[in-house]
mmCIF file of C-alpha atoms in Angstrom:
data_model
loop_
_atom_site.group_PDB
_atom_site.id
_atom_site.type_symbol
_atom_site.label_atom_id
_atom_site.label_comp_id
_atom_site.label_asym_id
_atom_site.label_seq_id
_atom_site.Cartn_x
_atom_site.Cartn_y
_atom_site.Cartn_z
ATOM 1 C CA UNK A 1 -19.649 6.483 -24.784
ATOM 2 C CA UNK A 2 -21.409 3.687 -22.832
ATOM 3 C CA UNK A 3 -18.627 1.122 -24.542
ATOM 4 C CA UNK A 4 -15.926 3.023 -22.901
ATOM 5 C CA UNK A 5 -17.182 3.808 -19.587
ATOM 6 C CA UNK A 6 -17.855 -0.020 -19.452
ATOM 7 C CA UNK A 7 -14.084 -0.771 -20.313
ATOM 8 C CA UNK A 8 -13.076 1.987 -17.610
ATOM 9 C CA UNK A 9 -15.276 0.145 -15.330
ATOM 10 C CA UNK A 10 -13.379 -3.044 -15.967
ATOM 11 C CA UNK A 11 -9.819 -1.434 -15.716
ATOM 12 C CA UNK A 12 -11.123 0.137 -12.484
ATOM 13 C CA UNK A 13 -12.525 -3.346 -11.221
ATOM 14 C CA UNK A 14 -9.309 -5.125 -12.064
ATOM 15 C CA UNK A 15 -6.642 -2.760 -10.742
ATOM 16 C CA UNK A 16 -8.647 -2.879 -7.926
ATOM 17 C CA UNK A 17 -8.834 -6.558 -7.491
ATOM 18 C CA UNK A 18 -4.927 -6.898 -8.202
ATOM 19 C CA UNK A 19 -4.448 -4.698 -4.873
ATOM 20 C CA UNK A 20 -7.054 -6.450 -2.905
ATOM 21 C CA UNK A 21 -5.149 -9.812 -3.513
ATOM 22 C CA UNK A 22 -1.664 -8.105 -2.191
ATOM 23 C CA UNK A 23 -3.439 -6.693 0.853
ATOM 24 C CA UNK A 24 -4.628 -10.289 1.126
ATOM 25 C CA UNK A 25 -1.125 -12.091 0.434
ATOM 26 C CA UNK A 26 0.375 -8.846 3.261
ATOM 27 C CA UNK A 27 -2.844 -10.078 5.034
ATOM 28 C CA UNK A 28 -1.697 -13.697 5.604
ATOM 29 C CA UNK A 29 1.748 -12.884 6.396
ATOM 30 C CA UNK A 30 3.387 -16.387 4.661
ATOM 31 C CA UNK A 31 7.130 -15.616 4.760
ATOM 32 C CA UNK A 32 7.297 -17.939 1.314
ATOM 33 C CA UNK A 33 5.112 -15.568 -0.169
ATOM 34 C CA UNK A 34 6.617 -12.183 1.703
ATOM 35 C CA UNK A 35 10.426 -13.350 1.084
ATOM 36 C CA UNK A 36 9.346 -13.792 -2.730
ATOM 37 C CA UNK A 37 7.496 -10.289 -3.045
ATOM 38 C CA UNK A 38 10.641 -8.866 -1.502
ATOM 39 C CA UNK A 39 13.235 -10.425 -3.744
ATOM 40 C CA UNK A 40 11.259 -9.345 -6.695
ATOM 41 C CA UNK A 41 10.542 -6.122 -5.778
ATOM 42 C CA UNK A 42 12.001 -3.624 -8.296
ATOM 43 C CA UNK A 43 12.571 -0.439 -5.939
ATOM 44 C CA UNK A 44 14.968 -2.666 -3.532
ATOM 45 C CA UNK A 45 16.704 -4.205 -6.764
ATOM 46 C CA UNK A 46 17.670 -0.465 -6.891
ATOM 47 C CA UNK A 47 18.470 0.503 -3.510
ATOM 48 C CA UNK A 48 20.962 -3.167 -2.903
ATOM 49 C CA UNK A 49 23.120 -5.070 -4.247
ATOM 50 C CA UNK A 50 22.052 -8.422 -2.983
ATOM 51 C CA UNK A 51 18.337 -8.654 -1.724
ATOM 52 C CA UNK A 52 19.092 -11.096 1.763
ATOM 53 C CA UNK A 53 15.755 -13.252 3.261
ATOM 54 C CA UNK A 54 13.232 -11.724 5.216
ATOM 55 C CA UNK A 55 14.502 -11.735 9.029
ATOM 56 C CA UNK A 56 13.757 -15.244 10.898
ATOM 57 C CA UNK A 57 13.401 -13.497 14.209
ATOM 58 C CA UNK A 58 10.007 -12.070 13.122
ATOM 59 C CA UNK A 59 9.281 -8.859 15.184
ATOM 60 C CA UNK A 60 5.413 -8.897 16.476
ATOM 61 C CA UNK A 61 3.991 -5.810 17.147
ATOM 62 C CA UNK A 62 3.766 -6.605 20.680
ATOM 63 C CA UNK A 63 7.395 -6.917 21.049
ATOM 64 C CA UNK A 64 8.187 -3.403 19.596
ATOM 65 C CA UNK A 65 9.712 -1.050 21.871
ATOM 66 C CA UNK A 66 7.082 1.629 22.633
ATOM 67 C CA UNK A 67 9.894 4.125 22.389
ATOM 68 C CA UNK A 68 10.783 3.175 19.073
ATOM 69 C CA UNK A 69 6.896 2.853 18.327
ATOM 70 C CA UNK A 70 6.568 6.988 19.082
ATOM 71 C CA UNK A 71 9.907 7.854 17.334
ATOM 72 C CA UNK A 72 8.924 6.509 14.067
ATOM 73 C CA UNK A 73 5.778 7.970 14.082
ATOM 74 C CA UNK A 74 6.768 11.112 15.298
ATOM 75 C CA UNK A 75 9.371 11.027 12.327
ATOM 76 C CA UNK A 76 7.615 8.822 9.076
ATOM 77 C CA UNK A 77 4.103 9.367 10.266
ATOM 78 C CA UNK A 78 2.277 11.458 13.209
ATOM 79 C CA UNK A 79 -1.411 10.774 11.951
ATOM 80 C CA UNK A 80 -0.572 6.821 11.272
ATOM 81 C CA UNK A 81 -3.531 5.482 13.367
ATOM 82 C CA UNK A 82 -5.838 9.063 11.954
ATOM 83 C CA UNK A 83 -5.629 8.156 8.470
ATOM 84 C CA UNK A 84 -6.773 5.568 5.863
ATOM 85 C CA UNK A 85 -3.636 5.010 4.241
ATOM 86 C CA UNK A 86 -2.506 8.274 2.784
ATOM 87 C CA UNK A 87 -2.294 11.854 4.856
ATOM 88 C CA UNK A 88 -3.984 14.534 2.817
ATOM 89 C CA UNK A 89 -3.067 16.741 5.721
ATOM 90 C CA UNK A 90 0.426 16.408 5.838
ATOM 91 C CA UNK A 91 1.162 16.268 1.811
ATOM 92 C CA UNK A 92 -0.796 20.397 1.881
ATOM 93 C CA UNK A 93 0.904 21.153 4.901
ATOM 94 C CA UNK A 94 4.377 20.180 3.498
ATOM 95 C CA UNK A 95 3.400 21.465 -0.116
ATOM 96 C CA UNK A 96 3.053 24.650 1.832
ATOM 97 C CA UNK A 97 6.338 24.480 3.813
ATOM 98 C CA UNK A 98 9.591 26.580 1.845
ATOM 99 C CA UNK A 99 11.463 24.411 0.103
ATOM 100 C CA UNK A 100 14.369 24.845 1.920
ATOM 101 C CA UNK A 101 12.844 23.751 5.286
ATOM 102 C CA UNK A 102 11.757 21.008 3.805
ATOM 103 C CA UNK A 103 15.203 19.370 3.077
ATOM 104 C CA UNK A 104 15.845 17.459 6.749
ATOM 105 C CA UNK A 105 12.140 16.253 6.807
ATOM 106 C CA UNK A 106 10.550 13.156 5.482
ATOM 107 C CA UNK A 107 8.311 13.412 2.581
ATOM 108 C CA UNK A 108 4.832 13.163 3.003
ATOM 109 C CA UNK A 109 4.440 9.162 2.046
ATOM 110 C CA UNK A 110 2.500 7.398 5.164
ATOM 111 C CA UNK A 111 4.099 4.275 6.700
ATOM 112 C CA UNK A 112 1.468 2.324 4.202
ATOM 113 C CA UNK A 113 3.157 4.487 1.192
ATOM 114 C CA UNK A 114 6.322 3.216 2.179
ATOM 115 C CA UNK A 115 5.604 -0.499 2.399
ATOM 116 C CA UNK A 116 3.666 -0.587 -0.911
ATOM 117 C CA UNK A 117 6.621 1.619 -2.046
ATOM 118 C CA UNK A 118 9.630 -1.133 -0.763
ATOM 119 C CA UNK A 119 6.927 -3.946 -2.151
ATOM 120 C CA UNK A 120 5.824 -3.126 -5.296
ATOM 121 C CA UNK A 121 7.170 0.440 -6.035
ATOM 122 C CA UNK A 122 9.522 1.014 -8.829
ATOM 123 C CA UNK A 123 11.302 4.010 -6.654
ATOM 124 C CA UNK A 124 10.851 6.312 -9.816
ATOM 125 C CA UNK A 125 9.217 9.897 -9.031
ATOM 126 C CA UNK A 126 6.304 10.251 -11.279
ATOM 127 C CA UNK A 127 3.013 11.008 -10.786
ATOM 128 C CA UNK A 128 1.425 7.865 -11.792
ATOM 129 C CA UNK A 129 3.721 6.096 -9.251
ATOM 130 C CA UNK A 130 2.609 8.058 -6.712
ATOM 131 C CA UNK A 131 -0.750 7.400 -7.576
ATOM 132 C CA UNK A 132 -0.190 3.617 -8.083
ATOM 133 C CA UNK A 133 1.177 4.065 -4.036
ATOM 134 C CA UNK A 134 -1.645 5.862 -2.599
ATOM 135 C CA UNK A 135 -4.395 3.590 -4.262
ATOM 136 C CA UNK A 136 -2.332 0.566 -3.224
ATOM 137 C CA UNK A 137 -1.866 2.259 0.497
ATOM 138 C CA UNK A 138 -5.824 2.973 0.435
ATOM 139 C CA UNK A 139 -6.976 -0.783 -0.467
ATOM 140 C CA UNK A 140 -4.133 -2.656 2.134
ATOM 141 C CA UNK A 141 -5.750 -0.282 4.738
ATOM 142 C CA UNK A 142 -8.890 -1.171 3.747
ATOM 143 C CA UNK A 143 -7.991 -5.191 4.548
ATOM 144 C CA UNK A 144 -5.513 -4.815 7.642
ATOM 145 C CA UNK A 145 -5.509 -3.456 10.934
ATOM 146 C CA UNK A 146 -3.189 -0.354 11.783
ATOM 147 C CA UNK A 147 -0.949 -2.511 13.714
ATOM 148 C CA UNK A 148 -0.506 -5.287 11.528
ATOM 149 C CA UNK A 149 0.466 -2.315 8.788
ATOM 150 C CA UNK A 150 3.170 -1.399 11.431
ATOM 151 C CA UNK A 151 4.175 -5.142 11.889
ATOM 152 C CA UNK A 152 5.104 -5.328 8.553
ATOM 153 C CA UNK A 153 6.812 -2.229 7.900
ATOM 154 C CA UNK A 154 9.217 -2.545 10.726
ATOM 155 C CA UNK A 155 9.973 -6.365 8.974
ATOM 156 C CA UNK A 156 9.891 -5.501 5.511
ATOM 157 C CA UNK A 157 11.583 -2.188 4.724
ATOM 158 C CA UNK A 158 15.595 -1.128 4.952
ATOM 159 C CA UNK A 159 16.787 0.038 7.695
ATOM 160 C CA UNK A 160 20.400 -0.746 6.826
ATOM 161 C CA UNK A 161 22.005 -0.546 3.314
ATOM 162 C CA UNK A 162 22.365 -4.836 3.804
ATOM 163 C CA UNK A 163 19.281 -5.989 5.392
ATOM 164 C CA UNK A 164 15.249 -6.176 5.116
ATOM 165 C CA UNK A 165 13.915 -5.927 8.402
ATOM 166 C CA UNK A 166 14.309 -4.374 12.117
ATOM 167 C CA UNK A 167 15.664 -7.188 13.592
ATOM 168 C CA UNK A 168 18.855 -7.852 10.882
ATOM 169 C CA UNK A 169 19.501 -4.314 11.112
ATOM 170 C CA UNK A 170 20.112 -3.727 15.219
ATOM 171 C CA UNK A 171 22.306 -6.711 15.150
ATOM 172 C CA UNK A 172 24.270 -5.639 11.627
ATOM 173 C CA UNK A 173 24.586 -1.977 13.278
ATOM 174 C CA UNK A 174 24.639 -2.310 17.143
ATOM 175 C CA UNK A 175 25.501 -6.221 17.782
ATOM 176 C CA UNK A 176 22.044 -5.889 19.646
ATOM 177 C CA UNK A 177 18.772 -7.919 19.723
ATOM 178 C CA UNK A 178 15.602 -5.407 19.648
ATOM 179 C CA UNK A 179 15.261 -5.475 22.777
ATOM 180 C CA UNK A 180 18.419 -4.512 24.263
ATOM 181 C CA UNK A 181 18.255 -0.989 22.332
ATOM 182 C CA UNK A 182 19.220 2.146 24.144
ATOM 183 C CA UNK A 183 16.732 5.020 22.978
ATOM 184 C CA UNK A 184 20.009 6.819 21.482
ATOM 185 C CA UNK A 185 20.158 3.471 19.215
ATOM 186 C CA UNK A 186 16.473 4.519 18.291
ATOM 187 C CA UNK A 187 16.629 7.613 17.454
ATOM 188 C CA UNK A 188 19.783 6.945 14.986
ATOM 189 C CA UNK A 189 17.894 3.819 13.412
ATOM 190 C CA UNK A 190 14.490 6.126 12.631
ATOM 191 C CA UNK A 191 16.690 9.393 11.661
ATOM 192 C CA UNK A 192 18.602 7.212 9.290
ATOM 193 C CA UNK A 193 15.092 5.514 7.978
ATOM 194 C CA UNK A 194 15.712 8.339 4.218
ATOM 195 C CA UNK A 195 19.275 7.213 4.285
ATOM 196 C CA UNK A 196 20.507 3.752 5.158
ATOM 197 C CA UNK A 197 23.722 4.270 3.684
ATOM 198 C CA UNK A 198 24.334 7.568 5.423
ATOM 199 C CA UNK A 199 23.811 5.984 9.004
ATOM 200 C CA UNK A 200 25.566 2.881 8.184
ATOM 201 C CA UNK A 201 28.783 5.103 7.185
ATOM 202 C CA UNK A 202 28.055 7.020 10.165
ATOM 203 C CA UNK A 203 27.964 4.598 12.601
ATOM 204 C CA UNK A 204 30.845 2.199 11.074
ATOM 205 C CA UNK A 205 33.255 4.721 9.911
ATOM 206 C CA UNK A 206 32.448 7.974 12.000
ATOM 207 C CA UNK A 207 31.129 9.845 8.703
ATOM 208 C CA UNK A 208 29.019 12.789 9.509
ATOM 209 C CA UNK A 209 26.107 13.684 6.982
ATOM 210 C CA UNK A 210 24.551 17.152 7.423
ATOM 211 C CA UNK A 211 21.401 16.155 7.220
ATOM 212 C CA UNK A 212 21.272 12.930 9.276
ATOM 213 C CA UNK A 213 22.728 14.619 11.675
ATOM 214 C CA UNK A 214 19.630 16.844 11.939
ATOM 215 C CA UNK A 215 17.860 14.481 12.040
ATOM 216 C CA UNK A 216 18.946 13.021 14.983
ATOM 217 C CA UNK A 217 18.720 16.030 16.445
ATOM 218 C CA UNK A 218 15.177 17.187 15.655
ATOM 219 C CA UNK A 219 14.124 13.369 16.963
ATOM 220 C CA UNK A 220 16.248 14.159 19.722
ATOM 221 C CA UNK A 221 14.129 17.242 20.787
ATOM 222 C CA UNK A 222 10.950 15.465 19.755
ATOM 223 C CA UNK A 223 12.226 12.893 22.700
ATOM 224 C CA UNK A 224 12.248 15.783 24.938
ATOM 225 C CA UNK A 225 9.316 17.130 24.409
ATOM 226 C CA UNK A 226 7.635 13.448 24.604
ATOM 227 C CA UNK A 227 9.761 12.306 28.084
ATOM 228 C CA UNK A 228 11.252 10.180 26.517
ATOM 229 C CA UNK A 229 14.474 12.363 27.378
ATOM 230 C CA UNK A 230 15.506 14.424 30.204
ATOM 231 C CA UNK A 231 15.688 18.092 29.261
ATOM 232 C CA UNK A 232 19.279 17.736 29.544
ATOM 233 C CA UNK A 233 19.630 15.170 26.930
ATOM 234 C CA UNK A 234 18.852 17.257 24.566
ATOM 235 C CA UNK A 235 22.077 19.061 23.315
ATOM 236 C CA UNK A 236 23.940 17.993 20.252
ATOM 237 C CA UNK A 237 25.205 14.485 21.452
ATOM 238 C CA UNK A 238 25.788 13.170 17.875
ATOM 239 C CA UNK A 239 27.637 16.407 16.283
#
């Protein structure tokens, strides 16, 4: 009995180490070392066809729009700075929600989840992956601040079906830098955050997808409700 709670004590130990030294490469922020986590990583091998180079124009936190700041986490993650990496809150609260109001809302992954998820996820829906996520999300939290979490998120996940990274993705979509976005570009870019592919086709080609487009318009309300928008801004621009 003690022989095996010993060898559980060394898995524990390990698997624990192994996520301290990603928090620690994430940590460091080495775009050798980020460009060749993300051209390994299995979920994006998935999700693309060809895997392109971290963006060159590096997005600092401080540069973020605060607009697009509150979209996202009014859309991917409300309690982001309440937290420690994954929202026990939000998983009851949508575990409790009908199924069928669930469909045009994200899941309950935190902005951590996701990173580890785009990282070192395999995109498979098991239980042990989710597990593997949240322990992963509750050791990088445990090494970086909130803000360099958000950093990295905006520069590492899709927000396009061709490019890793904000910055690629405004000037793929819009012809824009970052900061030249319109809050109307934001709101399409974070609605379109579960879909890539469904907001690229929508903004290239003029395809509507149900769901994207409610999306936009829940964010839309959200925008509202937050200033962000005048009242009347908030009818059904993108239908």
């Amino acid at each position: 009995m003690k022989s095996a709670l010993f060898v559980l004590l060394v898995l524990i130990t390990v698997y624990c180490g192994i996520w301290a030294h990603r928090g620690w490469i994430l940590k460091k922020k080495s775009m050798h070392e980020l460009n060749h986590l993300i051209r390994k990583s299995t979920y994006l091998q998935r999700e693309m066809s060809r895997i392109p180079m971290l963006d060159r124009n590096w997005i600092h936190r401080e540069q973020l729009p605060d607009v697009l700041v509150l979209l996202l986490l009014s859309s991917e993650d409300r309690r982001f700075y309440e937290h420690h990496g994954v929202d026990f809150f939000r998983i009851f609260k949508i575990l409790l929600t009908p199924r069928v109001s669930r469909l045009d809302y994200s899941g309950g992954s935190t902005l951590t989840q996701q990173l580890v998820k785009t990282i070192w996820g395999s995109g498979d829906r098991t239980i042990w992956n989710k597990i593997h996520e949240m322990a992963g999300a509750w050791i990088v939290e445990s090494l970086l601040r909130k803000d360099e979490i958000l950093e990295l998120y905006v520069n590492c996940i899709m927000w396009s079906p061709n490019t890793v990274g904000l910055s690629s993705a405004v000037q793929e979509l819009f012809g824009k830098q970052v900061n030249d976005l319109h809050p109307d570009d934001m709101i399409l870019l974070v609605a379109g955050l579960p879909n890539p592919e469904a907001l690229a086709k929508y903004i290239m080609e003029g395809k509507p997808n149900r769901r994207l487009l409610n999306r936009i318009q829940r964010l839309k309300s959200e925008a509202v409700t937050m200033g962000i928008f005048p009242e009347s801004k908030k009818g059904t621009e993108y239908e």
